[in-house]
Coordinates of C-alpha atoms in Angstrom, one line a residue:
X285 CA 93.5 121.1 86.4
X286 CA 93.5 123.0 89.6
X287 CA 96.6 122.0 91.3
X288 CA 96.6 124.6 94.1
X289 CA 94.7 127.3 95.8
X290 CA 95.9 130.4 97.6
X291 CA 93.2 132.6 99.1
X292 CA 91.0 133.6 102.1
X293 CA 89.2 131.2 104.2
X294 CA 85.3 132.0 103.8
X295 CA 84.1 128.9 105.8
X296 CA 85.6 126.1 107.7
X297 CA 83.8 123.0 108.7
X298 CA 84.8 119.5 110.0
X299 CA 86.2 118.1 106.8
X300 CA 85.6 121.0 104.4
X301 CA 86.7 124.7 103.7
X302 CA 85.6 127.3 101.5
X303 CA 88.4 129.3 99.9
X304 CA 88.0 132.4 98.0
X305 CA 90.4 133.2 95.2
X306 CA 90.0 136.2 93.1
X307 CA 86.3 136.6 94.0
X308 CA 85.4 133.0 93.3
X309 CA 84.7 130.5 96.1
X310 CA 86.0 127.0 96.0
X311 CA 84.7 124.3 98.2
X312 CA 87.4 121.8 99.2
X313 CA 87.4 118.6 101.0
X314 CA 90.3 118.6 103.5
X315 CA 92.1 116.5 105.9
X316 CA 91.4 116.8 109.6
X317 CA 94.5 118.6 110.3
X318 CA 93.8 121.3 107.7
X319 CA 90.3 121.6 109.0
X320 CA 91.5 122.2 112.4
X321 CA 94.1 124.8 111.5
X322 CA 91.7 126.9 109.0
X323 CA 90.5 130.1 110.4
X324 CA 87.8 132.2 108.8
X325 CA 89.5 135.4 107.2
X326 CA 92.9 134.0 107.3
X327 CA 95.0 133.1 104.1
X328 CA 95.4 129.6 103.4
X329 CA 97.4 127.7 100.7
X330 CA 96.3 124.2 99.7
X331 CA 97.7 121.7 97.3
X332 CA 94.7 120.2 95.4
X333 CA 93.5 117.3 93.5
X334 CA 90.6 117.6 91.3
X335 CA 88.3 114.5 90.8
X336 CA 86.2 114.9 87.6
X337 CA 83.2 112.7 87.4
X338 CA 80.1 112.9 85.1
X339 CA 77.9 114.5 87.7
X340 CA 80.5 116.4 89.8
X341 CA 83.8 118.2 90.2
X342 CA 85.2 117.7 93.5
X343 CA 88.5 119.3 95.1
X344 CA 90.5 117.7 97.7
X345 CA 93.1 119.9 99.5
X346 CA 96.2 119.3 101.5
X347 CA 98.8 121.3 103.5
X348 CA 101.8 119.5 101.9
X349 CA 102.5 118.4 98.4
X350 CA 103.6 115.0 99.5
X351 CA 100.2 114.3 100.9
X352 CA 98.6 115.5 97.6
X353 CA 100.9 113.0 95.7
X354 CA 100.0 110.2 98.2
X355 CA 96.4 110.9 97.8
X356 CA 96.7 110.3 94.0
X357 CA 98.6 106.9 94.7
X358 CA 96.0 105.7 97.2
X359 CA 93.2 106.3 94.4
X360 CA 95.1 103.7 92.6
X361 CA 94.5 101.0 95.2
X362 CA 91.6 98.8 94.6
X363 CA 88.6 99.8 96.5
X364 CA 90.0 103.1 97.6
X365 CA 88.0 106.1 96.6
X366 CA 88.7 109.8 97.4
X367 CA 86.7 109.6 100.6
X368 CA 88.7 106.7 102.0
X369 CA 92.1 108.0 100.7
X370 CA 91.3 111.4 102.6
X371 CA 90.5 109.4 105.6
X372 CA 93.8 107.6 105.5
X373 CA 95.6 110.9 105.2
X374 CA 93.6 112.3 107.9
X375 CA 94.4 109.4 110.4
X376 CA 98.0 109.0 109.4
X377 CA 101.1 111.1 108.2
X378 CA 102.8 110.4 105.1
X379 CA 105.7 108.8 107.0
X380 CA 103.5 106.7 109.1
X381 CA 101.9 105.3 105.8
X382 CA 105.3 104.6 104.3
X383 CA 106.5 103.0 107.5
X384 CA 103.4 100.7 107.7
X385 CA 103.8 99.8 104.0
X386 CA 107.5 99.1 104.6
X387 CA 106.7 96.9 107.6
X388 CA 103.9 95.0 105.8
X389 CA 101.6 96.1 108.7
X390 CA 97.9 96.6 107.6
X391 CA 96.7 97.3 111.2
X392 CA 97.0 101.2 111.2
X393 CA 94.9 101.1 107.9
X394 CA 92.3 98.9 109.5
X395 CA 91.8 101.5 112.2
X396 CA 90.9 104.3 109.6
X397 CA 87.0 104.6 109.3
X398 CA 85.7 103.0 106.3
X399 CA 88.7 100.9 105.6
X400 CA 88.0 97.2 106.1
X401 CA 90.6 94.4 106.5
X402 CA 90.7 93.4 102.8
X403 CA 91.1 96.9 101.6
X404 CA 93.8 97.6 104.3
X405 CA 95.9 94.6 103.1
X406 CA 95.4 95.7 99.6
X407 CA 96.8 99.2 100.3
X408 CA 99.9 97.6 101.8
X409 CA 100.4 95.2 98.9
X410 CA 99.6 97.7 96.1
X411 CA 101.6 100.6 97.7
X412 CA 104.8 98.3 98.2
X413 CA 107.6 99.9 96.3
X414 CA 105.6 103.0 95.3
X415 CA 106.5 105.2 98.3
X416 CA 109.6 107.0 99.3
X417 CA 111.1 105.5 102.6
X418 CA 110.0 107.4 105.7
X419 CA 112.0 110.2 106.8
X420 CA 112.7 108.7 110.2
X421 CA 113.4 105.2 108.8
X422 CA 117.1 104.6 109.8
X423 CA 118.7 103.0 112.8
X424 CA 115.8 103.9 114.9
X425 CA 112.8 102.7 112.9
X426 CA 114.6 99.8 111.0
X427 CA 113.6 97.6 114.1
X428 CA 110.5 99.6 115.0
X429 CA 108.4 96.5 115.2
X430 CA 110.7 95.2 117.9
X431 CA 110.4 98.4 120.0
X432 CA 106.8 97.9 121.0
X433 CA 107.5 94.2 122.0
X434 CA 110.5 95.5 124.2
X435 CA 108.3 97.9 125.9
X436 CA 105.5 95.2 126.5
X437 CA 108.2 92.9 127.9
X438 CA 109.3 95.8 130.4
X439 CA 105.8 96.3 131.5
X440 CA 105.4 92.6 132.0
X441 CA 108.5 92.5 134.1
X442 CA 107.0 95.4 136.2
X443 CA 103.9 93.3 136.9
X444 CA 101.4 94.0 134.3
X445 CA 99.8 91.1 132.4
X446 CA 100.8 90.7 128.6
X447 CA 97.4 91.6 127.4
X448 CA 97.2 94.8 129.5
X449 CA 100.7 95.9 128.5
X450 CA 100.1 95.1 124.8
X451 CA 97.0 97.2 124.8
X452 CA 98.5 100.1 126.5
X453 CA 101.6 100.2 124.1
X454 CA 99.3 100.0 121.2
X455 CA 97.3 102.8 122.4
X456 CA 100.1 105.1 123.3
X457 CA 102.0 104.3 120.1
X458 CA 99.2 105.3 118.0
X459 CA 99.2 108.8 119.6
X460 CA 103.1 109.1 120.2
X461 CA 105.3 111.4 118.0
X462 CA 107.6 109.7 115.4
X463 CA 110.5 110.2 117.6
X464 CA 108.9 108.6 120.7
X465 CA 107.8 105.7 118.7
X466 CA 111.5 104.9 117.9
X467 CA 112.7 105.1 121.5
X468 CA 112.1 102.4 124.0
X469 CA 112.4 104.7 127.0
X470 CA 110.0 107.3 125.6
X471 CA 107.4 104.7 124.7
X472 CA 107.7 102.9 128.1
X473 CA 107.3 106.3 129.8
X474 CA 104.1 107.0 127.9
X475 CA 102.8 103.6 128.6
X476 CA 103.6 103.9 132.4
X477 CA 101.9 107.3 132.5
X478 CA 98.6 105.7 130.9
X479 CA 98.8 102.7 133.2
X480 CA 99.7 104.5 136.5
X481 CA 96.2 105.7 137.6
X482 CA 94.8 102.1 137.2
X483 CA 98.0 100.4 138.4
X484 CA 96.7 98.2 141.2
X485 CA 93.6 97.0 139.3
X486 CA 95.5 96.5 136.1
X487 CA 98.1 94.2 137.3
X488 CA 97.9 90.4 137.1

């Protein structure tokens, strides 16, 4: 089994890289993050998972071993194939996936292209108990579901409608860093920055 590659990047596309190792080129499907960081001519190291089928051998590559391991776990979920599993790991970090599963929250998975509501729920159910706790899951994230609610309440108190406030918080939370998502002041600041330019029309 090909478990890793260390070589020079010959080609980098939106979701694939070609890596030359010892004169042999390997085409590897990769996460969006790996694809963005890959540079032709530069050296790259990937942890890989080889999918063997009757008509093809396909390599999937990841920057971190934890991502590669989680990819294999995702493949065990009913209805999740390699493309969908790669899509999940392109859209979410290992910790974000672990947190969503710990919170029994399938919403982040439903936002991944190609993952429907039924499959999203199956991911949460079938991954329960199989993942290490998220690295930031201590005092800050243990109450993480309550943090967005507190920010929404603060925005409502400042004059925005609950619907607009909730939409804004959801949007910024999806883009925020792990640290910002665990702090009410940080998340509130991001939400206010997004709402600011349209403040007058957004209220009510």
